Amino acid sequence: METKLFSNVVMVNADMEDVKGILSNPQQLLQWVPDISTVDQSENGFLIKRSGAALNQSERIRIETNGSKITYISTQGRLEYKLIFSVHVQNHQAVVQEDLYILKDATNQLPVKLLAPIAKHAFYSNLIRLGSFAELIAANNQ
């Protein structure tokens, strides 16, 4: 069972393929998600560890790509989720939308309705950092 928790959107002055390349490479998370301290490749994806207090102190992420969508599937944390990034071009900018879905019915274990606005803000802050990182790469490539 999946439950959609929220969506965020950001416009980026960078090439769509560059943005998709950043999203497709989990090692790049270290560049735009400040609380991630390590990203280690494992047998079934990537093991992510965070340095500060977080809902998921550690988690395993598997990445699936399908056209303009890059999906992060997070398991083995307190909250298992699917984060879908959709990337397209509009007015010569890359538009990145993220949609967060809870994979299991976590409402019994966690106050999801209370966590949703906090998580939405945290994910949006990281999405803005992703945009800034992609714009920096785009500027260096020119």
PDB file of C-alpha atoms in Angstrom:
ATOM      1  CA  MET A   1       0.000   0.000   0.000  1.00  0.00           C
ATOM      2  CA  GLU A   2       1.291   3.440  -0.937  1.00  0.00           C
ATOM      3  CA  THR A   3       0.075   6.727   0.472  1.00  0.00           C
ATOM      4  CA  LYS A   4       1.097  10.011  -1.149  1.00  0.00           C
ATOM      5  CA  LEU A   5       2.377  12.384   1.497  1.00  0.00           C
ATOM      6  CA  PHE A   6       3.344  15.486  -0.524  1.00  0.00           C
ATOM      7  CA  SER A   7       4.807  17.026  -3.693  1.00  0.00           C
ATOM      8  CA  ASN A   8       7.402  19.763  -4.203  1.00  0.00           C
ATOM      9  CA  VAL A   9       8.496  21.492  -7.423  1.00  0.00           C
ATOM     10  CA  VAL A  10      11.541  23.580  -8.323  1.00  0.00           C
ATOM     11  CA  MET A  11      12.704  25.175 -11.578  1.00  0.00           C
ATOM     12  CA  VAL A  12      16.406  24.891 -12.359  1.00  0.00           C
ATOM     13  CA  ASN A  13      18.602  26.785 -14.842  1.00  0.00           C
ATOM     14  CA  ALA A  14      20.355  23.616 -15.945  1.00  0.00           C
ATOM     15  CA  ASP A  15      20.085  20.954 -18.603  1.00  0.00           C
ATOM     16  CA  MET A  16      17.459  18.314 -17.881  1.00  0.00           C
ATOM     17  CA  GLU A  17      19.959  15.516 -18.573  1.00  0.00           C
ATOM     18  CA  ASP A  18      22.424  16.991 -16.067  1.00  0.00           C
ATOM     19  CA  VAL A  19      19.720  17.044 -13.394  1.00  0.00           C
ATOM     20  CA  LYS A  20      18.753  13.452 -14.183  1.00  0.00           C
ATOM     21  CA  GLY A  21      22.449  12.484 -14.020  1.00  0.00           C
ATOM     22  CA  ILE A  22      22.779  13.968 -10.529  1.00  0.00           C
ATOM     23  CA  LEU A  23      19.633  12.223  -9.343  1.00  0.00           C
ATOM     24  CA  SER A  24      20.709   8.899 -10.858  1.00  0.00           C
ATOM     25  CA  ASN A  25      24.025   8.901  -8.985  1.00  0.00           C
ATOM     26  CA  PRO A  26      23.457   8.349  -5.240  1.00  0.00           C
ATOM     27  CA  GLN A  27      27.024   9.470  -4.441  1.00  0.00           C
ATOM     28  CA  GLN A  28      25.872  12.946  -5.503  1.00  0.00           C
ATOM     29  CA  LEU A  29      23.508  13.019  -2.506  1.00  0.00           C
ATOM     30  CA  LEU A  30      26.531  14.075  -0.461  1.00  0.00           C
ATOM     31  CA  GLN A  31      26.582  17.314  -2.491  1.00  0.00           C
ATOM     32  CA  TRP A  32      22.972  18.400  -1.976  1.00  0.00           C
ATOM     33  CA  VAL A  33      21.614  16.684   1.155  1.00  0.00           C
ATOM     34  CA  PRO A  34      23.676  18.114   4.036  1.00  0.00           C
ATOM     35  CA  ASP A  35      22.651  15.632   6.722  1.00  0.00           C
ATOM     36  CA  ILE A  36      23.843  12.625   4.719  1.00  0.00           C
ATOM     37  CA  SER A  37      27.288  11.620   5.950  1.00  0.00           C
ATOM     38  CA  THR A  38      27.933   8.437   3.944  1.00  0.00           C
ATOM     39  CA  VAL A  39      26.645   6.716   0.813  1.00  0.00           C
ATOM     40  CA  ASP A  40      27.997   3.193   0.446  1.00  0.00           C
ATOM     41  CA  GLN A  41      27.159   0.844  -2.392  1.00  0.00           C
ATOM     42  CA  SER A  42      25.775  -2.456  -1.170  1.00  0.00           C
ATOM     43  CA  GLU A  43      24.466  -5.615  -2.739  1.00  0.00           C
ATOM     44  CA  ASN A  44      20.901  -4.334  -3.142  1.00  0.00           C
ATOM     45  CA  GLY A  45      21.368  -0.592  -3.568  1.00  0.00           C
ATOM     46  CA  PHE A  46      23.020   2.049  -1.431  1.00  0.00           C
ATOM     47  CA  LEU A  47      23.304   2.343   2.327  1.00  0.00           C
ATOM     48  CA  ILE A  48      22.720   5.928   3.443  1.00  0.00           C
ATOM     49  CA  LYS A  49      23.746   7.209   6.886  1.00  0.00           C
ATOM     50  CA  ARG A  50      22.913  10.588   8.384  1.00  0.00           C
ATOM     51  CA  SER A  51      25.024  12.530  10.854  1.00  0.00           C
ATOM     52  CA  GLY A  52      22.299  14.490  12.640  1.00  0.00           C
ATOM     53  CA  ALA A  53      18.993  13.569  14.170  1.00  0.00           C
ATOM     54  CA  ALA A  54      16.662  12.232  11.499  1.00  0.00           C
ATOM     55  CA  LEU A  55      13.645  10.005  11.166  1.00  0.00           C
ATOM     56  CA  ASN A  56      15.777   7.584   9.137  1.00  0.00           C
ATOM     57  CA  GLN A  57      19.235   7.623  10.711  1.00  0.00           C
ATOM     58  CA  SER A  58      20.170   4.971   8.179  1.00  0.00           C
ATOM     59  CA  GLU A  59      18.323   3.441   5.243  1.00  0.00           C
ATOM     60  CA  ARG A  60      18.878   1.410   2.114  1.00  0.00           C
ATOM     61  CA  ILE A  61      18.019   3.139  -1.170  1.00  0.00           C
ATOM     62  CA  ARG A  62      17.451   1.487  -4.505  1.00  0.00           C
ATOM     63  CA  ILE A  63      17.220   3.692  -7.591  1.00  0.00           C
ATOM     64  CA  GLU A  64      15.048   3.003 -10.617  1.00  0.00           C
ATOM     65  CA  THR A  65      15.096   5.138 -13.750  1.00  0.00           C
ATOM     66  CA  ASN A  66      12.370   5.196 -16.348  1.00  0.00           C
ATOM     67  CA  GLY A  67      12.567   7.948 -18.956  1.00  0.00           C
ATOM     68  CA  SER A  68      12.172  11.286 -17.204  1.00  0.00           C
ATOM     69  CA  LYS A  69      11.484   9.685 -13.799  1.00  0.00           C
ATOM     70  CA  ILE A  70      14.047   8.705 -11.208  1.00  0.00           C
ATOM     71  CA  THR A  71      12.655   6.818  -8.214  1.00  0.00           C
ATOM     72  CA  TYR A  72      14.351   6.344  -4.861  1.00  0.00           C
ATOM     73  CA  ILE A  73      12.930   3.412  -2.933  1.00  0.00           C
ATOM     74  CA  SER A  74      13.941   3.580   0.719  1.00  0.00           C
ATOM     75  CA  THR A  75      13.778   0.549   2.972  1.00  0.00           C
ATOM     76  CA  GLN A  76      15.249  -0.504   6.303  1.00  0.00           C
ATOM     77  CA  GLY A  77      14.588   2.850   7.962  1.00  0.00           C
ATOM     78  CA  ARG A  78      11.861   3.807  10.443  1.00  0.00           C
ATOM     79  CA  LEU A  79       9.814   5.185   7.537  1.00  0.00           C
ATOM     80  CA  GLU A  80       9.919   3.273   4.259  1.00  0.00           C
ATOM     81  CA  TYR A  81       9.104   5.455   1.276  1.00  0.00           C
ATOM     82  CA  LYS A  82       9.270   5.974  -2.447  1.00  0.00           C
ATOM     83  CA  LEU A  83      10.486   9.359  -3.693  1.00  0.00           C
ATOM     84  CA  ILE A  84       9.709   9.936  -7.364  1.00  0.00           C
ATOM     85  CA  PHE A  85      11.547  12.716  -9.182  1.00  0.00           C
ATOM     86  CA  SER A  86       9.981  13.776 -12.498  1.00  0.00           C
ATOM     87  CA  VAL A  87      12.136  16.015 -14.679  1.00  0.00           C
ATOM     88  CA  HIS A  88      10.983  17.923 -17.756  1.00  0.00           C
ATOM     89  CA  VAL A  89      11.791  21.139 -19.624  1.00  0.00           C
ATOM     90  CA  GLN A  90       9.648  24.265 -19.491  1.00  0.00           C
ATOM     91  CA  ASN A  91      10.707  27.684 -20.772  1.00  0.00           C
ATOM     92  CA  HIS A  92      14.325  26.495 -21.228  1.00  0.00           C
ATOM     93  CA  GLN A  93      14.547  25.387 -17.598  1.00  0.00           C
ATOM     94  CA  ALA A  94      14.516  21.973 -15.995  1.00  0.00           C
ATOM     95  CA  VAL A  95      11.455  21.481 -13.825  1.00  0.00           C
ATOM     96  CA  VAL A  96      11.930  18.946 -11.048  1.00  0.00           C
ATOM     97  CA  GLN A  97       8.937  17.608  -9.171  1.00  0.00           C
ATOM     98  CA  GLU A  98       9.294  15.254  -6.249  1.00  0.00           C
ATOM     99  CA  ASP A  99       6.431  13.148  -4.940  1.00  0.00           C
ATOM    100  CA  LEU A 100       6.845  11.284  -1.660  1.00  0.00           C
ATOM    101  CA  TYR A 101       4.855   8.113  -1.027  1.00  0.00           C
ATOM    102  CA  ILE A 102       4.871   6.089   2.172  1.00  0.00           C
ATOM    103  CA  LEU A 103       5.330   2.429   1.247  1.00  0.00           C
ATOM    104  CA  LYS A 104       3.836   0.741   4.264  1.00  0.00           C
ATOM    105  CA  ASP A 105       1.000   1.834   6.453  1.00  0.00           C
ATOM    106  CA  ALA A 106       3.094   3.805   8.923  1.00  0.00           C
ATOM    107  CA  THR A 107       0.139   5.566  10.513  1.00  0.00           C
ATOM    108  CA  ASN A 108       0.095   2.995  13.316  1.00  0.00           C
ATOM    109  CA  GLN A 109       3.755   3.595  14.195  1.00  0.00           C
ATOM    110  CA  LEU A 110       4.307   7.280  13.347  1.00  0.00           C
ATOM    111  CA  PRO A 111       2.146  10.429  13.489  1.00  0.00           C
ATOM    112  CA  VAL A 112       2.296  10.829   9.691  1.00  0.00           C
ATOM    113  CA  LYS A 113      -0.117  13.772   9.532  1.00  0.00           C
ATOM    114  CA  LEU A 114       2.050  15.673  12.003  1.00  0.00           C
ATOM    115  CA  LEU A 115       5.273  14.696  10.249  1.00  0.00           C
ATOM    116  CA  ALA A 116       4.065  15.569   6.729  1.00  0.00           C
ATOM    117  CA  PRO A 117       4.595  19.378   6.848  1.00  0.00           C
ATOM    118  CA  ILE A 118       7.985  18.987   8.533  1.00  0.00           C
ATOM    119  CA  ALA A 119       9.104  16.376   5.998  1.00  0.00           C
ATOM    120  CA  LYS A 120       7.730  18.449   3.097  1.00  0.00           C
ATOM    121  CA  HIS A 121       9.787  21.443   4.202  1.00  0.00           C
ATOM    122  CA  ALA A 122      12.957  19.376   4.727  1.00  0.00           C
ATOM    123  CA  PHE A 123      12.623  17.682   1.334  1.00  0.00           C
ATOM    124  CA  TYR A 124      11.890  21.042  -0.340  1.00  0.00           C
ATOM    125  CA  SER A 125      15.051  22.546   1.196  1.00  0.00           C
ATOM    126  CA  ASN A 126      17.050  19.647  -0.242  1.00  0.00           C
ATOM    127  CA  LEU A 127      15.307  20.053  -3.616  1.00  0.00           C
ATOM    128  CA  ILE A 128      16.388  23.700  -3.691  1.00  0.00           C
ATOM    129  CA  ARG A 129      19.967  22.599  -2.909  1.00  0.00           C
ATOM    130  CA  LEU A 130      19.730  20.060  -5.748  1.00  0.00           C
ATOM    131  CA  GLY A 131      18.757  22.908  -8.081  1.00  0.00           C
ATOM    132  CA  SER A 132      21.642  25.078  -6.898  1.00  0.00           C
ATOM    133  CA  PHE A 133      24.092  22.193  -7.314  1.00  0.00           C
ATOM    134  CA  ALA A 134      22.815  21.478 -10.852  1.00  0.00           C
ATOM    135  CA  GLU A 135      23.091  25.181 -11.741  1.00  0.00           C
ATOM    136  CA  LEU A 136      26.676  25.240 -10.442  1.00  0.00           C
ATOM    137  CA  ILE A 137      27.561  22.262 -12.618  1.00  0.00           C
ATOM    138  CA  ALA A 138      25.826  23.887 -15.605  1.00  0.00           C
ATOM    139  CA  ALA A 139      27.787  27.111 -15.069  1.00  0.00           C
ATOM    140  CA  ASN A 140      31.074  25.189 -14.877  1.00  0.00           C
ATOM    141  CA  ASN A 141      30.253  23.337 -18.113  1.00  0.00           C
ATOM    142  CA  GLN A 142      29.799  26.565 -20.084  1.00  0.00           C
TER     143      GLN A 142
END
